[in-house]
Amino acid sequence: MKSSSIALLLVLAITGACAQGYKPALPGYKYEFPRDYFNHEDYQTEWWYYTGNLKAADGHRFGFELTFFRQGVSRASSSNPWFVRDIWMAHIALSDITGQHFYYEERLNRAGPGIAGVDAQTGKVWNGNLQAHIGEQSEELRGFAEKFGFGLTLVPAKLPITHGQNGVTQKAEGPGHASHYFSLTRLMTSGTIDLDGNTFRVDGTSWMDHEFFTGSMATNETGWDWLSVQFTDGTELMLYRLRHSDGSIDPYSSGSFVDANGNSELLSAKDFVMTPATDTWTSPVTKAAYPVHWRLSIPRLKLQLEVTTQLRNQELTARFGPSYWEGVIDVAGTRDGSQLQGVGYLEMTGYAEPGKQVIPM
C-alpha cells in the first residue's frame, strides 16, 4: 500500500470513521502492571509517550521526545502479514537547548512482518528503528534519525500513577468521552545523545504517559494545552486544558499532583487556572501562533508558577496527522511562599489547523 493510502486510512481512523467494534473507555477499569504497559487492542487509539530533560557534564542541555501511536483500523483477523489492522505512527524529536535548534522525524507504518508493533513477551514497543524496551526495573529507549540519535536507560523513582477517577479520565460529557491514562512521573535517565558527529553523555529525568481509548474527545473540542513538570523538591505536576471551537475551556479539563512519596491527587478544572501570557511564537511553516509563556495558579496547593521556554521553535510540522508544538519548559514560582523550580514538557495542539479535529486525547 502506498504511503498516501496509509495516511488516508489514518485520517479516517482519527475522525472515528472506523470506530465500530472498539471498546469505549468506561468507569471501573482496573489497572494491572506490568500488563498495562503494553497494547490494548480492544481500544482504537493508544500511545506511549516519553519526554525528558537531560544535561551533559559540560552543561549542554537537551530535551527529547519519543512517542509511539497505535491507531486501530479493523477488528478483522487475517493470516496475511500485510493486512492493515492497525496503523503505527512514531515521532522522535531532540531539542538542543544550548545549540538553539529543534530536530524531529516521523514514522508511519503498518505492522507487517515485524515492521512496527508491541510485544509484551519481549517488552518491546517499536516502529522501525525507534524502540522502547519496557522492563519492571528499567526501560531502554533507542532512536535513530538522520541528524541525531540517542540511547537512554530510564529507571523509575516512583510507581506508576493513574489519572482521573474510577479508572478513567473524563474528557467531555457523556459515556465513552474518556480515556484510561497512567504515567511514570519521574524516571531517572542516563545515556548518550549523538548529534553533528558528537556524542554527549547525559543525565536527567524523564516522564512517560500511556493512554488508550476510543474517540475520547467531543466534536466541539479542537485541541488542548498539556504540561508535565518535575520539581526540584521531588514532586510532579500534570495539567491539561481542553479548548472548545469557540475558545472556551471544557469543564472536564483536569490534572494530577504527585507528592514526593508518589501519592497522587486529582485536580479538577475548578482547582487550577492555566492562562497564556501575551508572549507567542508564530511558526514560519504553519503560521500558527503558540503561547510560549504561561501562568499557573493552583490555590488548593498554594502554587503560583510561571512557565517559559528557552527554545521557542519546537513545532513538529507533521506530514501524517496534525502539526503541534511540543517542547522543553522551565517552571519557577512559589509553593506556600517558598521558592520552587522545575523542568518539564509542554504540548499545544489545535493551533496549526483551527477547527480541524486533532488526534483524540
Tab-separated table of C-alpha atoms in Angstrom:
chain	number	residue	atom	x	y	z
A	1	MET	CA	0.000	0.000	0.000
A	2	LYS	CA	1.337	3.441	-0.869
A	3	SER	CA	2.109	5.842	1.964
A	4	SER	CA	-0.604	8.220	0.761
A	5	SER	CA	-3.179	5.434	1.182
A	6	ILE	CA	-1.924	4.702	4.680
A	7	ALA	CA	-2.198	8.388	5.528
A	8	LEU	CA	-5.785	8.375	4.278
A	9	LEU	CA	-6.615	5.415	6.498
A	10	LEU	CA	-5.047	7.235	9.432
A	11	VAL	CA	-7.246	10.268	8.826
A	12	LEU	CA	-10.341	8.055	8.595
A	13	ALA	CA	-9.448	6.335	11.849
A	14	ILE	CA	-8.704	9.576	13.653
A	15	THR	CA	-12.067	11.051	12.717
A	16	GLY	CA	-13.842	7.968	14.030
A	17	ALA	CA	-14.919	6.535	10.670
A	18	CYS	CA	-13.535	3.124	11.619
A	19	ALA	CA	-14.514	3.043	15.307
A	20	GLN	CA	-17.001	0.175	15.008
A	21	GLY	CA	-16.084	-2.810	17.140
A	22	TYR	CA	-13.803	-0.984	19.578
A	23	LYS	CA	-14.491	-0.538	23.292
A	24	PRO	CA	-15.010	2.897	24.832
A	25	ALA	CA	-13.121	3.827	27.991
A	26	LEU	CA	-15.668	3.443	30.795
A	27	PRO	CA	-15.502	3.740	34.594
A	28	GLY	CA	-14.479	0.694	36.559
A	29	TYR	CA	-11.314	-0.227	34.678
A	30	LYS	CA	-8.787	-1.969	36.940
A	31	TYR	CA	-5.162	-1.225	36.109
A	32	GLU	CA	-2.698	-4.089	36.347
A	33	PHE	CA	1.059	-3.834	35.903
A	34	PRO	CA	3.079	-4.895	34.006
A	35	ARG	CA	0.139	-5.889	31.750
A	36	ASP	CA	-0.973	-2.301	31.127
A	37	TYR	CA	2.453	-1.178	29.925
A	38	PHE	CA	1.664	-2.947	26.650
A	39	ASN	CA	-1.050	-2.905	23.986
A	40	HIS	CA	-4.834	-2.850	24.403
A	41	GLU	CA	-6.222	-3.861	21.021
A	42	ASP	CA	-9.847	-3.580	22.179
A	43	TYR	CA	-9.409	0.212	22.100
A	44	GLN	CA	-8.954	2.113	18.863
A	45	THR	CA	-6.283	4.610	19.884
A	46	GLU	CA	-3.247	4.086	22.084
A	47	TRP	CA	0.038	5.832	22.694
A	48	TRP	CA	3.283	5.541	24.613
A	49	TYR	CA	4.786	8.962	25.252
A	50	TYR	CA	8.324	9.638	26.519
A	51	THR	CA	9.731	13.117	27.144
A	52	GLY	CA	12.700	14.254	29.194
A	53	ASN	CA	15.187	16.937	30.213
A	54	LEU	CA	18.860	15.968	30.018
A	55	LYS	CA	22.266	17.583	30.551
A	56	ALA	CA	25.821	16.678	29.592
A	57	ALA	CA	28.714	17.049	32.032
A	58	ASP	CA	29.701	20.365	30.403
A	59	GLY	CA	26.193	21.761	30.983
A	60	HIS	CA	24.948	21.260	27.407
A	61	ARG	CA	21.188	20.941	27.743
A	62	PHE	CA	18.786	18.799	25.722
A	63	GLY	CA	15.182	17.711	25.662
A	64	PHE	CA	13.920	14.600	23.908
A	65	GLU	CA	10.627	13.122	22.767
A	66	LEU	CA	9.954	9.551	21.645
A	67	THR	CA	6.325	8.619	21.020
A	68	PHE	CA	4.573	5.575	19.607
A	69	PHE	CA	0.967	5.723	18.360
A	70	ARG	CA	-1.299	2.800	17.510
A	71	GLN	CA	-4.479	3.618	15.590
A	72	GLY	CA	-6.908	0.757	15.022
A	73	VAL	CA	-8.376	0.428	11.534
A	74	SER	CA	-10.016	-3.012	11.548
A	75	ARG	CA	-11.038	-5.613	14.119
A	76	ALA	CA	-10.985	-8.340	11.463
A	77	SER	CA	-8.451	-11.146	11.620
A	78	SER	CA	-6.192	-12.247	8.781
A	79	SER	CA	-3.199	-14.542	8.310
A	80	ASN	CA	-1.735	-12.118	5.763
A	81	PRO	CA	1.189	-10.301	7.477
A	82	TRP	CA	0.487	-7.205	5.358
A	83	PHE	CA	-3.143	-6.935	6.445
A	84	VAL	CA	-3.732	-3.452	7.897
A	85	ARG	CA	-5.306	-3.974	11.302
A	86	ASP	CA	-3.512	-1.063	12.966
A	87	ILE	CA	-1.571	1.926	11.744
A	88	TRP	CA	1.595	2.654	13.693
A	89	MET	CA	2.969	6.183	13.854
A	90	ALA	CA	6.003	7.420	15.794
A	91	HIS	CA	7.709	10.735	16.444
A	92	ILE	CA	11.282	11.301	17.564
A	93	ALA	CA	12.494	14.786	18.474
A	94	LEU	CA	15.537	16.428	20.012
A	95	SER	CA	15.561	19.927	21.485
A	96	ASP	CA	19.126	21.222	21.549
A	97	ILE	CA	18.543	23.968	24.089
A	98	THR	CA	22.176	25.083	24.250
A	99	GLY	CA	22.584	24.984	20.468
A	100	GLN	CA	19.144	26.564	19.909
A	101	HIS	CA	17.912	24.041	17.357
A	102	PHE	CA	14.989	21.630	17.131
A	103	TYR	CA	15.172	18.325	15.237
A	104	TYR	CA	12.432	15.771	14.565
A	105	GLU	CA	11.359	12.924	12.326
A	106	GLU	CA	8.203	10.834	11.802
A	107	ARG	CA	7.491	7.201	11.055
A	108	LEU	CA	4.249	5.775	9.621
A	109	ASN	CA	3.942	2.029	9.090
A	110	ARG	CA	1.641	-0.971	9.163
A	111	ALA	CA	2.705	-3.794	11.471
A	112	GLY	CA	3.721	-6.025	8.563
A	113	PRO	CA	6.251	-8.774	9.242
A	114	GLY	CA	7.888	-7.115	12.239
A	115	ILE	CA	7.989	-3.534	10.964
A	116	ALA	CA	6.144	-1.999	13.941
A	117	GLY	CA	4.168	-3.167	16.929
A	118	VAL	CA	4.154	-4.223	20.569
A	119	ASP	CA	5.362	-7.495	22.064
A	120	ALA	CA	4.604	-7.991	25.751
A	121	GLN	CA	6.703	-11.170	25.825
A	122	THR	CA	9.903	-9.301	24.979
A	123	GLY	CA	8.755	-5.996	26.479
A	124	LYS	CA	9.244	-4.190	23.179
A	125	VAL	CA	7.371	-1.299	21.543
A	126	TRP	CA	8.821	-0.284	18.185
A	127	ASN	CA	8.385	1.414	14.857
A	128	GLY	CA	11.295	0.739	12.538
A	129	ASN	CA	14.495	1.892	14.252
A	130	LEU	CA	12.625	3.625	17.081
A	131	GLN	CA	12.329	1.294	20.053
A	132	ALA	CA	11.370	1.116	23.718
A	133	HIS	CA	12.172	-1.951	25.833
A	134	ILE	CA	9.949	-1.933	28.902
A	135	GLY	CA	11.058	-3.910	31.949
A	136	GLU	CA	9.783	-3.918	35.528
A	137	GLN	CA	13.003	-2.342	36.843
A	138	SER	CA	14.037	-0.112	33.922
A	139	GLU	CA	13.276	0.925	30.355
A	140	GLU	CA	15.612	1.292	27.382
A	141	LEU	CA	14.948	3.806	24.599
A	142	ARG	CA	16.717	3.700	21.248
A	143	GLY	CA	16.126	6.091	18.390
A	144	PHE	CA	17.988	6.904	15.197
A	145	ALA	CA	17.153	9.809	12.893
A	146	GLU	CA	19.056	11.383	10.003
A	147	LYS	CA	20.782	14.078	12.077
A	148	PHE	CA	20.648	12.725	15.616
A	149	GLY	CA	20.060	9.688	17.753
A	150	PHE	CA	20.034	8.553	21.367
A	151	GLY	CA	20.287	5.554	23.613
A	152	LEU	CA	18.833	6.042	27.091
A	153	THR	CA	18.196	3.993	30.219
A	154	LEU	CA	15.207	5.055	32.350
A	155	VAL	CA	14.813	3.847	35.931
A	156	PRO	CA	11.516	4.704	37.686
A	157	ALA	CA	11.918	6.513	41.011
A	158	LYS	CA	8.185	6.067	41.719
A	159	LEU	CA	5.447	3.588	40.937
A	160	PRO	CA	3.017	4.392	38.087
A	161	ILE	CA	0.135	6.703	38.979
A	162	THR	CA	-3.309	6.630	37.373
A	163	HIS	CA	-5.134	9.809	36.418
A	164	GLY	CA	-8.791	10.681	36.833
A	165	GLN	CA	-11.353	8.765	38.879
A	166	ASN	CA	-12.664	5.204	38.874
A	167	GLY	CA	-10.266	4.097	36.145
A	168	VAL	CA	-10.919	6.887	33.621
A	169	THR	CA	-10.057	10.472	32.848
A	170	GLN	CA	-13.228	12.077	31.536
A	171	LYS	CA	-12.613	14.418	28.556
A	172	ALA	CA	-16.177	15.552	27.829
A	173	GLU	CA	-19.775	14.982	28.874
A	174	GLY	CA	-21.177	11.511	28.252
A	175	PRO	CA	-20.118	7.841	28.376
A	176	GLY	CA	-17.028	6.997	26.357
A	177	HIS	CA	-15.685	10.555	26.162
A	178	ALA	CA	-12.816	9.396	28.348
A	179	SER	CA	-9.527	7.530	28.376
A	180	HIS	CA	-7.568	5.128	30.548
A	181	TYR	CA	-4.440	7.085	31.409
A	182	PHE	CA	-1.419	6.461	33.623
A	183	SER	CA	2.091	7.897	33.958
A	184	LEU	CA	5.548	7.225	35.277
A	185	THR	CA	6.267	10.726	36.532
A	186	ARG	CA	9.956	10.529	37.468
A	187	LEU	CA	12.280	8.283	35.501
A	188	MET	CA	15.957	8.760	36.358
A	189	THR	CA	17.633	8.862	32.960
A	190	SER	CA	21.171	8.365	31.666
A	191	GLY	CA	22.749	7.530	28.331
A	192	THR	CA	24.103	9.136	25.186
A	193	ILE	CA	22.935	11.590	22.541
A	194	ASP	CA	24.585	11.673	19.120
A	195	LEU	CA	24.399	14.991	17.277
A	196	ASP	CA	26.509	16.508	14.489
A	197	GLY	CA	29.204	13.877	14.862
A	198	ASN	CA	29.494	14.395	18.614
A	199	THR	CA	28.445	12.045	21.386
A	200	PHE	CA	27.180	13.565	24.621
A	201	ARG	CA	26.880	11.553	27.828
A	202	VAL	CA	23.774	12.849	29.545
A	203	ASP	CA	21.763	12.508	32.744
A	204	GLY	CA	18.411	13.864	33.842
A	205	THR	CA	14.775	12.933	34.320
A	206	SER	CA	12.027	11.697	32.020
A	207	TRP	CA	8.260	11.290	32.043
A	208	MET	CA	6.173	8.523	30.429
A	209	ASP	CA	2.467	8.687	29.556
A	210	HIS	CA	0.416	5.723	28.365
A	211	GLU	CA	-3.141	6.299	27.251
A	212	PHE	CA	-5.736	4.117	25.473
A	213	PHE	CA	-9.328	4.850	24.439
A	214	THR	CA	-11.833	5.041	21.601
A	215	GLY	CA	-12.944	8.518	20.486
A	216	SER	CA	-12.479	10.315	23.790
A	217	MET	CA	-12.990	13.926	22.691
A	218	ALA	CA	-16.255	15.681	21.858
A	219	THR	CA	-16.843	17.229	18.428
A	220	ASN	CA	-16.632	20.788	19.778
A	221	GLU	CA	-13.169	20.215	21.281
A	222	THR	CA	-10.454	21.334	18.873
A	223	GLY	CA	-7.231	21.000	20.865
A	224	TRP	CA	-5.544	21.040	24.225
A	225	ASP	CA	-2.694	22.533	26.228
A	226	TRP	CA	-0.906	19.894	28.320
A	227	LEU	CA	2.155	20.062	30.509
A	228	SER	CA	4.156	17.867	32.846
A	229	VAL	CA	6.577	19.239	35.442
A	230	GLN	CA	9.203	17.644	37.670
A	231	PHE	CA	10.032	19.928	40.601
A	232	THR	CA	13.319	20.083	42.476
A	233	ASP	CA	11.532	19.138	45.735
A	234	GLY	CA	10.707	15.677	44.341
A	235	THR	CA	7.071	16.389	43.411
A	236	GLU	CA	5.431	16.347	39.966
A	237	LEU	CA	2.517	18.030	38.244
A	238	MET	CA	0.420	17.249	35.160
A	239	LEU	CA	-2.285	19.577	33.837
A	240	TYR	CA	-4.292	19.801	30.643
A	241	ARG	CA	-6.971	22.205	29.482
A	242	LEU	CA	-9.248	21.204	26.614
A	243	ARG	CA	-10.286	24.007	24.259
A	244	HIS	CA	-13.648	24.350	22.520
A	245	SER	CA	-14.022	25.702	18.989
A	246	ASP	CA	-15.405	28.959	20.436
A	247	GLY	CA	-12.289	29.423	22.590
A	248	SER	CA	-13.873	28.405	25.896
A	249	ILE	CA	-12.314	25.790	28.183
A	250	ASP	CA	-14.002	22.449	28.761
A	251	PRO	CA	-15.016	21.803	32.392
A	252	TYR	CA	-13.542	18.296	32.122
A	253	SER	CA	-10.016	19.688	31.924
A	254	SER	CA	-8.008	18.216	34.778
A	255	GLY	CA	-4.632	17.126	36.132
A	256	SER	CA	-2.720	15.361	38.876
A	257	PHE	CA	-0.248	16.387	41.565
A	258	VAL	CA	2.207	13.764	42.830
A	259	ASP	CA	3.914	14.255	46.185
A	260	ALA	CA	7.492	13.253	46.999
A	261	ASN	CA	6.331	9.835	48.224
A	262	GLY	CA	4.497	9.043	44.979
A	263	ASN	CA	0.947	9.694	46.191
A	264	SER	CA	-1.233	11.322	43.529
A	265	GLU	CA	-4.029	13.843	43.949
A	266	LEU	CA	-6.688	14.617	41.338
A	267	LEU	CA	-7.009	18.233	40.219
A	268	SER	CA	-10.310	19.190	38.614
A	269	ALA	CA	-10.853	22.157	36.293
A	270	LYS	CA	-12.042	24.173	39.314
A	271	ASP	CA	-8.739	23.616	41.126
A	272	PHE	CA	-6.401	25.394	38.712
A	273	VAL	CA	-6.091	28.299	36.325
A	274	MET	CA	-3.802	27.858	33.312
A	275	THR	CA	-3.503	31.181	31.490
A	276	PRO	CA	-1.430	32.037	28.402
A	277	ALA	CA	0.579	35.244	28.690
A	278	THR	CA	0.870	37.643	25.788
A	279	ASP	CA	4.173	36.163	24.553
A	280	THR	CA	3.610	33.998	21.464
A	281	TRP	CA	5.786	32.369	18.821
A	282	THR	CA	4.477	32.232	15.249
A	283	SER	CA	5.522	29.288	13.110
A	284	PRO	CA	7.037	30.271	9.766
A	285	VAL	CA	5.696	26.981	8.325
A	286	THR	CA	2.125	26.592	9.614
A	287	LYS	CA	1.609	30.281	10.606
A	288	ALA	CA	0.192	29.058	13.940
A	289	ALA	CA	0.701	31.385	16.923
A	290	TYR	CA	1.627	29.354	20.004
A	291	PRO	CA	1.554	30.854	23.514
A	292	VAL	CA	5.036	30.001	24.822
A	293	HIS	CA	4.637	31.703	28.198
A	294	TRP	CA	2.042	30.525	30.731
A	295	ARG	CA	0.927	31.365	34.249
A	296	LEU	CA	-0.421	28.674	36.555
A	297	SER	CA	-2.341	29.085	39.777
A	298	ILE	CA	-3.421	26.174	41.987
A	299	PRO	CA	-4.811	27.735	45.188
A	300	ARG	CA	-5.552	24.378	46.794
A	301	LEU	CA	-1.846	23.522	46.660
A	302	LYS	CA	-0.738	27.132	47.295
A	303	LEU	CA	1.132	27.011	43.975
A	304	GLN	CA	1.862	30.026	41.771
A	305	LEU	CA	4.011	29.269	38.717
A	306	GLU	CA	5.473	30.819	35.564
A	307	VAL	CA	6.120	28.560	32.569
A	308	THR	CA	8.670	29.648	29.959
A	309	THR	CA	10.910	28.088	27.326
A	310	GLN	CA	14.458	28.802	26.164
A	311	LEU	CA	13.719	27.432	22.679
A	312	ARG	CA	10.664	28.950	21.049
A	313	ASN	CA	10.610	26.846	17.877
A	314	GLN	CA	9.694	23.314	18.999
A	315	GLU	CA	6.908	22.679	16.499
A	316	LEU	CA	6.546	19.307	14.795
A	317	THR	CA	5.184	20.160	11.360
A	318	ALA	CA	3.786	16.717	10.659
A	319	ARG	CA	3.134	15.106	7.296
A	320	PHE	CA	0.915	12.474	8.923
A	321	GLY	CA	-1.715	13.932	11.226
A	322	PRO	CA	-1.837	17.448	12.681
A	323	SER	CA	1.156	19.662	13.454
A	324	TYR	CA	1.708	20.589	17.085
A	325	TRP	CA	4.164	22.267	19.487
A	326	GLU	CA	5.902	20.029	21.998
A	327	GLY	CA	8.987	21.095	23.864
A	328	VAL	CA	11.131	21.788	26.890
A	329	ILE	CA	9.881	24.209	29.524
A	330	ASP	CA	11.285	25.831	32.658
A	331	VAL	CA	8.977	26.378	35.600
A	332	ALA	CA	9.552	28.750	38.518
A	333	GLY	CA	7.357	30.116	41.271
A	334	THR	CA	6.299	29.540	44.836
A	335	ARG	CA	4.571	26.903	46.903
A	336	ASP	CA	3.147	28.197	50.178
A	337	GLY	CA	5.501	31.185	49.869
A	338	SER	CA	8.679	29.126	49.329
A	339	GLN	CA	10.618	29.257	46.058
A	340	LEU	CA	10.126	26.318	43.715
A	341	GLN	CA	11.691	25.383	40.388
A	342	GLY	CA	11.231	22.620	37.887
A	343	VAL	CA	11.575	21.420	34.314
A	344	GLY	CA	9.116	19.692	32.070
A	345	TYR	CA	7.386	19.488	28.720
A	346	LEU	CA	4.550	21.498	27.164
A	347	GLU	CA	2.286	20.256	24.371
A	348	MET	CA	-0.074	22.526	22.424
A	349	THR	CA	-2.368	21.100	19.734
A	350	GLY	CA	-5.067	22.538	17.503
A	351	TYR	CA	-3.325	25.849	16.805
A	352	ALA	CA	-1.946	24.965	13.381
A	353	GLU	CA	-5.275	23.905	11.905
A	354	PRO	CA	-8.065	25.663	13.819
A	355	GLY	CA	-11.417	23.926	13.585
A	356	LYS	CA	-9.938	20.619	12.483
A	357	GLN	CA	-10.260	17.663	14.813
A	358	VAL	CA	-6.890	16.663	16.227
A	359	ILE	CA	-5.772	13.198	17.282
A	360	PRO	CA	-8.114	12.475	20.210
A	361	MET	CA	-6.569	12.838	23.647
